[in-house]
XYZ file of N, CA, C and O in Angstrom:
500
model
N -15.272 -9.255 5.416
C -14.377 -8.639 4.621
C -12.875 -8.673 4.958
O -12.506 -8.704 6.042
N -12.191 -8.998 3.834
C -10.591 -9.483 3.975
C -9.993 -8.769 2.987
O -10.308 -8.728 1.562
N -8.879 -8.259 3.298
C -7.675 -7.625 2.611
C -6.580 -8.313 3.003
O -5.956 -8.538 3.956
N -5.830 -9.316 1.923
C -4.717 -10.099 2.150
C -3.600 -9.912 1.464
O -3.633 -9.597 -0.031
N -2.610 -9.233 2.282
C -1.648 -8.505 1.468
C -0.682 -9.789 0.974
O -0.338 -11.019 1.884
N 0.212 -10.099 -0.037
C 1.105 -10.845 -0.507
C 2.165 -10.181 -0.983
O 2.417 -9.455 -1.640
N 3.432 -11.217 -1.379
C 4.372 -10.788 -2.036
C 5.659 -10.045 -1.448
O 6.889 -9.996 -2.268
N 5.663 -10.391 -0.297
C 6.677 -9.807 0.281
C 7.931 -11.116 0.610
O 7.588 -12.154 -0.056
N 9.070 -10.646 0.757
C 10.203 -11.728 0.943
C 11.287 -10.886 1.121
O 11.518 -9.458 1.357
N 12.326 -11.902 1.134
C 13.993 -10.958 1.382
C 14.680 -10.711 -0.179
O 14.613 -11.311 -1.229
N 15.198 -9.544 -0.274
C 15.774 -9.148 -1.341
C 16.696 -8.166 -1.269
O 16.916 -7.675 -0.381
N 17.673 -8.152 -2.088
C 18.985 -7.105 -2.071
C 18.615 -5.991 -2.087
O 17.737 -5.333 -2.921
N 19.681 -4.853 -1.779
C 19.228 -3.136 -1.985
C 19.469 -3.496 -3.385
O 20.354 -4.344 -4.157
N 18.771 -2.613 -4.086
C 18.647 -2.338 -5.310
C 17.571 -3.005 -6.406
O 17.603 -2.881 -7.432
N 17.287 -4.012 -5.551
C 16.089 -5.157 -6.334
C 14.678 -4.899 -6.288
O 14.245 -3.391 -5.996
N 13.797 -5.775 -6.430
C 12.741 -5.420 -6.668
C 11.191 -6.291 -6.318
O 12.175 -7.088 -6.035
N 10.366 -5.827 -5.900
C 9.308 -6.746 -5.551
C 7.991 -6.109 -5.886
O 7.807 -4.985 -6.151
N 7.326 -6.833 -6.227
C 5.544 -6.348 -6.418
C 4.836 -6.825 -5.333
O 4.648 -8.157 -5.139
N 4.343 -6.061 -4.537
C 2.945 -6.625 -3.696
C 1.536 -6.404 -4.204
O 1.454 -5.527 -5.251
N 0.862 -7.458 -3.541
C -0.394 -7.606 -4.062
C -1.396 -7.683 -2.791
O -0.854 -8.170 -1.883
N -2.470 -7.269 -3.291
C -3.432 -7.049 -1.949
C -4.755 -7.641 -2.663
O -5.653 -6.397 -3.234
N -5.284 -8.741 -2.288
C -6.605 -9.213 -2.836
C -7.450 -8.752 -1.604
O -7.654 -9.232 -0.610
N -8.825 -8.327 -2.054
C -10.061 -8.073 -1.333
C -10.820 -9.048 -1.445
O -11.156 -9.870 -2.563
N -11.916 -9.550 -0.182
C -12.948 -10.610 -0.715
C -13.889 -10.066 0.234
O -13.397 -9.201 1.354
N -14.909 -10.416 0.122
C -16.104 -10.020 1.168
C -16.991 -8.859 0.296
O -17.983 -8.714 1.239
N -16.081 -7.764 -0.036
C -17.008 -6.973 -0.900
C -16.422 -6.322 -1.840
O -15.253 -6.494 -2.026
N -16.725 -5.834 -2.680
C -16.223 -4.942 -3.636
C -15.674 -3.709 -2.988
O -15.987 -2.681 -2.735
N -14.239 -3.317 -3.686
C -13.663 -1.934 -3.147
C -13.103 -1.629 -4.667
O -12.611 -0.342 -4.600
N -14.020 -1.478 -5.278
C -13.795 -0.662 -6.663
C -14.332 0.625 -6.890
O -13.717 1.427 -7.715
N -15.067 0.970 -6.016
C -15.280 2.191 -5.832
C -14.769 3.066 -4.686
O -15.279 4.064 -4.204
N -13.774 2.534 -4.011
C -13.028 3.111 -2.856
C -11.696 3.182 -3.262
O -11.386 2.773 -3.751
N -11.144 3.962 -2.483
C -9.482 4.414 -2.590
C -8.800 3.415 -1.823
O -9.503 2.524 -0.947
N -7.930 2.947 -2.007
C -6.742 2.116 -1.183
C -5.311 2.451 -1.239
O -5.179 3.522 -1.885
N -4.900 1.903 -0.306
C -3.775 2.412 0.241
C -2.757 1.368 0.754
O -2.895 0.220 1.016
N -1.341 1.696 0.774
C -0.306 0.908 1.516
C 0.102 1.966 2.406
O 0.534 3.036 2.257
N 0.728 1.119 3.559
C 0.873 1.744 4.578
C 2.328 0.653 5.178
O 2.146 -0.351 4.321
N 3.360 1.045 5.850
C 4.223 0.216 6.530
C 4.816 0.481 7.631
O 4.772 1.688 8.083
N 5.416 -0.386 8.565
C 5.577 -0.420 9.864
C 7.375 -1.003 9.768
O 7.400 -1.987 9.430
N 8.148 -0.212 9.562
C 9.772 -0.496 10.177
C 9.809 -0.996 11.511
O 8.865 -0.671 12.308
N 10.635 -1.915 11.831
C 10.869 -2.104 13.035
C 11.485 -1.000 14.107
O 12.076 -0.297 13.900
N 10.574 -0.653 15.125
C 11.181 0.187 16.239
C 10.442 1.635 15.635
O 10.444 2.353 16.377
N 9.626 1.699 14.648
C 8.880 2.807 14.300
C 7.110 2.773 13.923
O 6.701 1.803 14.206
N 6.756 3.778 14.038
C 5.259 3.767 13.718
C 4.863 3.479 12.829
O 5.620 3.445 11.624
N 3.630 2.973 12.045
C 3.060 2.931 11.005
C 3.378 3.857 10.168
O 2.727 5.290 10.753
N 3.597 3.845 8.703
C 3.527 5.252 7.931
C 2.742 4.887 6.719
O 2.949 3.913 6.191
N 2.048 6.100 5.896
C 1.735 5.855 4.719
C 2.976 5.929 3.652
O 3.781 6.539 3.630
N 2.385 4.730 3.105
C 3.412 4.717 1.607
C 2.756 5.403 0.334
O 3.407 6.021 -0.810
N 1.563 4.919 -0.278
C 1.096 5.484 -1.463
C -0.399 5.144 -1.229
O -1.146 4.520 -0.685
N -1.207 5.922 -2.206
C -2.117 5.877 -1.935
C -3.056 5.586 -3.636
O -2.370 6.334 -4.442
N -4.183 5.298 -4.101
C -4.680 5.321 -5.166
C -6.455 5.592 -5.135
O -7.190 4.979 -4.220
N -7.110 6.368 -6.154
C -8.248 6.595 -5.552
C -9.156 5.273 -6.659
O -8.584 4.472 -7.237
N -10.476 5.158 -6.633
C -11.433 4.439 -7.074
C -11.163 3.821 -8.460
O -11.102 2.729 -9.348
N -10.727 5.156 -9.322
C -10.668 4.846 -10.866
C -9.293 4.954 -11.259
O -8.944 4.635 -12.500
N -8.182 5.045 -10.343
C -6.588 5.004 -10.931
C -6.204 6.370 -11.080
O -5.446 6.276 -11.909
N -7.217 7.422 -11.348
C -6.933 8.508 -11.839
C -6.146 9.517 -10.873
O -5.429 10.327 -11.607
N -5.994 8.858 -9.836
C -5.055 9.852 -8.740
C -4.424 8.947 -8.119
O -4.671 7.826 -7.392
N -2.917 9.157 -7.817
C -2.310 8.711 -6.857
C -1.380 9.722 -5.997
O -1.231 10.428 -6.228
N -1.052 9.054 -4.939
C -0.124 9.748 -4.127
C 0.777 8.989 -3.304
O 0.710 7.734 -3.470
N 2.271 9.522 -3.160
C 3.374 8.689 -2.528
C 4.074 9.803 -1.410
O 3.738 10.942 -1.575
N 4.440 8.866 -0.514
C 5.308 9.532 0.668
C 6.848 9.887 0.100
O 7.020 8.735 -1.123
N 7.515 11.089 0.074
C 8.252 11.448 -0.207
C 9.261 10.264 -0.138
O 10.388 10.614 -1.691
N 9.246 9.548 0.621
C 10.465 8.600 0.952
C 10.899 7.457 -0.714
O 11.566 6.760 -0.677
N 9.244 7.527 -1.035
C 9.268 6.290 -2.040
C 8.997 6.957 -3.560
O 8.727 6.106 -4.443
N 8.748 8.302 -3.662
C 8.751 8.681 -4.966
C 9.520 8.592 -6.099
O 10.809 8.195 -5.491
N 9.019 7.802 -7.012
C 9.741 7.407 -8.529
C 10.608 6.077 -8.070
O 10.961 5.483 -9.213
N 10.085 5.629 -7.010
C 10.835 3.891 -6.849
C 9.673 2.913 -6.781
O 9.681 1.733 -7.189
N 8.240 3.666 -6.258
C 7.253 2.468 -6.224
C 6.283 3.340 -6.693
O 6.040 4.671 -7.048
N 5.248 2.124 -7.477
C 3.979 2.458 -8.070
C 2.782 1.503 -7.796
O 2.974 0.461 -7.488
N 1.760 2.482 -7.501
C 0.412 2.085 -6.666
C -0.001 1.724 -7.929
O -0.174 2.610 -8.958
N -1.128 0.640 -8.250
C -1.938 0.488 -9.305
C -3.110 -0.411 -8.729
O -2.854 -0.960 -7.776
N -3.840 -0.533 -9.651
C -5.186 -1.424 -9.096
C -5.882 -2.316 -10.478
O -5.833 -1.803 -11.435
N -6.287 -3.289 -9.789
C -7.440 -3.821 -10.774
C -8.635 -4.254 -10.119
O -9.013 -5.182 -9.472
N -9.619 -3.175 -10.744
C -10.851 -3.480 -10.083
C -11.670 -4.676 -10.473
O -12.501 -5.470 -9.833
N -11.296 -5.326 -11.782
C -11.678 -6.722 -12.218
C -11.638 -7.663 -11.038
O -12.327 -8.344 -10.626
N -10.466 -7.401 -10.507
C -9.704 -8.456 -9.717
C -9.917 -8.107 -8.155
O -9.552 -8.944 -7.276
N -10.197 -7.078 -7.823
C -10.479 -6.514 -6.476
C -9.129 -6.387 -6.009
O -9.126 -7.258 -5.005
N -8.219 -6.196 -6.962
C -6.682 -6.471 -5.952
C -6.152 -5.008 -6.408
O -6.238 -4.269 -7.525
N -5.154 -4.579 -5.371
C -4.220 -3.576 -5.640
C -2.807 -3.932 -5.360
O -2.605 -4.903 -5.008
N -1.834 -3.052 -6.346
C -0.506 -3.682 -6.393
C 0.222 -2.636 -5.583
O 0.072 -1.392 -5.639
N 1.485 -2.911 -5.418
C 2.527 -1.762 -5.200
C 4.181 -2.484 -5.597
O 4.485 -3.100 -5.314
N 4.404 -1.658 -6.905
C 5.404 -1.943 -7.545
C 6.564 -1.493 -7.044
O 6.596 0.033 -6.759
N 7.709 -2.187 -6.552
C 8.711 -1.291 -5.782
C 10.455 -1.602 -6.348
O 10.330 -2.921 -6.673
N 10.612 -0.773 -6.760
C 12.143 -0.840 -7.473
C 13.027 -0.194 -6.624
O 12.879 0.869 -5.708
N 14.300 -0.218 -6.992
C 15.334 0.025 -6.232
C 15.330 -0.040 -4.918
O 15.544 1.118 -4.228
N 15.094 -0.904 -4.662
C 14.553 -1.062 -2.686
C 16.190 -0.464 -1.845
O 17.274 -1.210 -2.408
N 15.849 -0.375 -1.185
C 16.762 0.143 -0.034
C 16.586 -0.662 1.024
O 15.436 -0.854 1.673
N 17.789 -0.742 2.123
C 17.574 -1.246 3.215
C 16.357 -0.676 4.277
O 16.056 -1.423 4.888
N 16.238 0.856 4.254
C 15.362 1.593 4.961
C 14.384 1.031 4.531
O 13.325 1.388 4.966
N 13.947 0.534 2.902
C 12.510 0.179 2.758
C 12.010 -1.121 3.695
O 10.760 -1.501 3.715
N 12.743 -2.024 4.535
C 12.484 -2.924 5.503
C 11.363 -2.473 6.100
O 11.563 -1.594 7.026
N 10.202 -3.187 6.248
C 8.976 -3.161 6.979
C 8.418 -4.170 6.709
O 8.043 -4.958 5.814
N 7.083 -4.409 7.550
C 5.775 -4.887 7.277
C 4.615 -3.990 6.471
O 4.623 -2.410 6.841
N 4.662 -4.278 5.171
C 3.547 -3.781 4.479
C 2.112 -3.793 4.659
O 1.849 -5.177 4.477
N 1.284 -3.175 4.759
C -0.010 -3.377 4.889
C -0.954 -2.275 4.007
O -0.663 -1.650 3.579
N -1.759 -3.178 3.350
C -2.660 -2.653 2.743
C -3.790 -1.789 3.630
O -4.651 -2.817 4.396
N -4.789 -0.984 2.988
C -5.684 -0.584 3.753
C -6.934 0.145 2.482
O -6.801 0.014 1.616
N -7.886 0.426 3.334
C -8.812 1.016 2.129
C -9.794 2.171 3.083
O -10.338 1.865 4.299
N -10.075 3.121 2.465
C -11.267 4.039 2.979
C -12.358 3.546 2.300
O -12.717 2.942 0.947
N -13.825 4.234 2.593
C -15.140 3.917 1.993
C -15.446 4.961 1.290
O -15.688 6.252 1.582
N -16.115 4.681 0.046
C -16.713 5.867 -0.709
C -15.747 6.408 -1.613
O -14.394 6.115 -1.617
N -16.119 7.579 -2.397
C -15.304 8.058 -3.516
C -13.888 9.078 -2.787
O -13.211 9.447 -3.317
N -14.422 9.223 -1.286
C -13.445 10.571 -0.822
C -11.840 9.653 -1.166
O -11.669 8.342 -0.999
N -10.991 10.604 -1.335
C -8.989 10.097 -1.365
C -8.510 11.122 -0.564
O -8.559 12.043 -0.770
N -7.858 10.349 0.175
C -6.781 10.971 1.227
C -5.339 10.934 0.293
O -4.708 9.752 0.384
N -4.688 12.051 0.295
C -3.483 12.243 -0.519
C -2.539 11.909 0.359
O -1.447 11.396 0.303
N -2.659 12.455 1.757
C -1.953 12.165 2.592
C -2.537 11.532 3.944
O -2.782 12.053 4.901
N -2.751 10.208 3.851
C -3.969 9.870 4.992
C -2.892 9.404 6.469
O -1.635 9.618 6.100
N -3.560 9.113 7.515
C -3.468 8.695 8.573
C -4.142 7.409 8.898
O -5.168 7.296 8.140
N -3.841 6.970 9.794
C -4.238 5.555 9.969
C -5.635 5.521 10.530
O -6.476 4.794 10.036
N -6.041 6.555 11.197
C -7.384 6.981 11.529
C -8.401 7.136 10.694
O -9.709 7.015 10.523
N -7.720 7.468 9.143
C -8.624 7.301 8.088
C -9.288 6.011 7.284
O -9.972 6.071 6.506
N -8.464 5.208 7.798
C -8.782 3.973 7.147
C -10.021 2.973 7.839
O -10.051 3.161 9.012
N -10.813 2.683 6.908
C -11.822 2.021 7.348
C -11.857 0.206 7.162
O -12.323 -0.559 8.110
N -10.763 -0.064 6.584
C -10.182 -1.534 6.390
C -8.849 -1.562 6.626
O -8.305 -0.769 5.750
N -8.230 -3.083 7.203
C -7.120 -2.954 7.068
C -6.609 -4.637 6.860
O -7.414 -5.515 7.108
N -5.871 -4.861 6.022
C -5.480 -6.068 5.818
C -4.383 -6.695 6.563
O -3.493 -5.693 7.541
N -3.880 -7.986 6.841
C -2.624 -8.119 7.793
C -1.437 -8.083 6.495
O -1.489 -8.040 5.521
N -0.401 -8.084 7.074
C 1.132 -6.893 6.655
C 1.649 -8.381 5.919
O 1.267 -9.548 6.290
N 2.633 -8.016 5.084
C 3.556 -8.885 4.246
C 4.683 -8.371 4.831
O 5.083 -6.869 4.411
N 5.531 -8.987 4.843
C 7.045 -8.451 5.344
C 7.879 -8.563 4.299
O 8.328 -9.462 3.187
N 8.509 -7.188 3.775
C 9.689 -6.944 2.956
C 10.859 -6.643 3.773
O 10.825 -6.026 4.734
N 12.075 -7.619 3.394
C 13.389 -7.437 3.908
C 14.269 -7.178 2.773
O 14.320 -7.997 1.902
N 15.070 -5.987 2.755
C 16.171 -5.356 1.985
C 17.199 -5.843 2.792
O 17.604 -4.986 3.654
N 17.942 -6.504 2.047
C 19.445 -6.774 2.548
C 20.534 -5.611 2.258
O 20.504 -5.282 0.859
N 21.497 -5.198 2.531
C 22.576 -4.066 2.007
C 23.528 -5.182 1.560
O 23.951 -6.010 1.822
C-alpha cells in the first residue's frame, strides 16, 4: 500500500499550487483522506480532511478559505488546491488515510493508518 504525494514546488506569495496524492495497493474509496504538513522546525500539523464520499470536509483555521480538499475515487486520488499562498505555508505536505467510514474532523497523527511520503511546498515572499 502506497500513498504518493506530488505537485509541490516553489511559488511566490499569493500564488497557487495543486497537490495530488495517488494511492496504490488498495482502494481508499471507502476511507477518509487527510493532508498534514510539517514546517521547518515545527511539528507536523493537520491541514484538511475529506470523508469517503466527499460529503464532509474539515480544515485547519490557518487554511480555511484558501485551501480546498477534494477526491476522485475512480482514480484513487485526493487533491489539495491551495490559493493565496503565504510564506508560512512553506512545509512538507503529507497525505494520510484512516480505515473505514470514520471521519476525524480534527485528527492527530496517531489517528492515521497510512502515510505517504511528503512533497515540499516553498512559498517565497
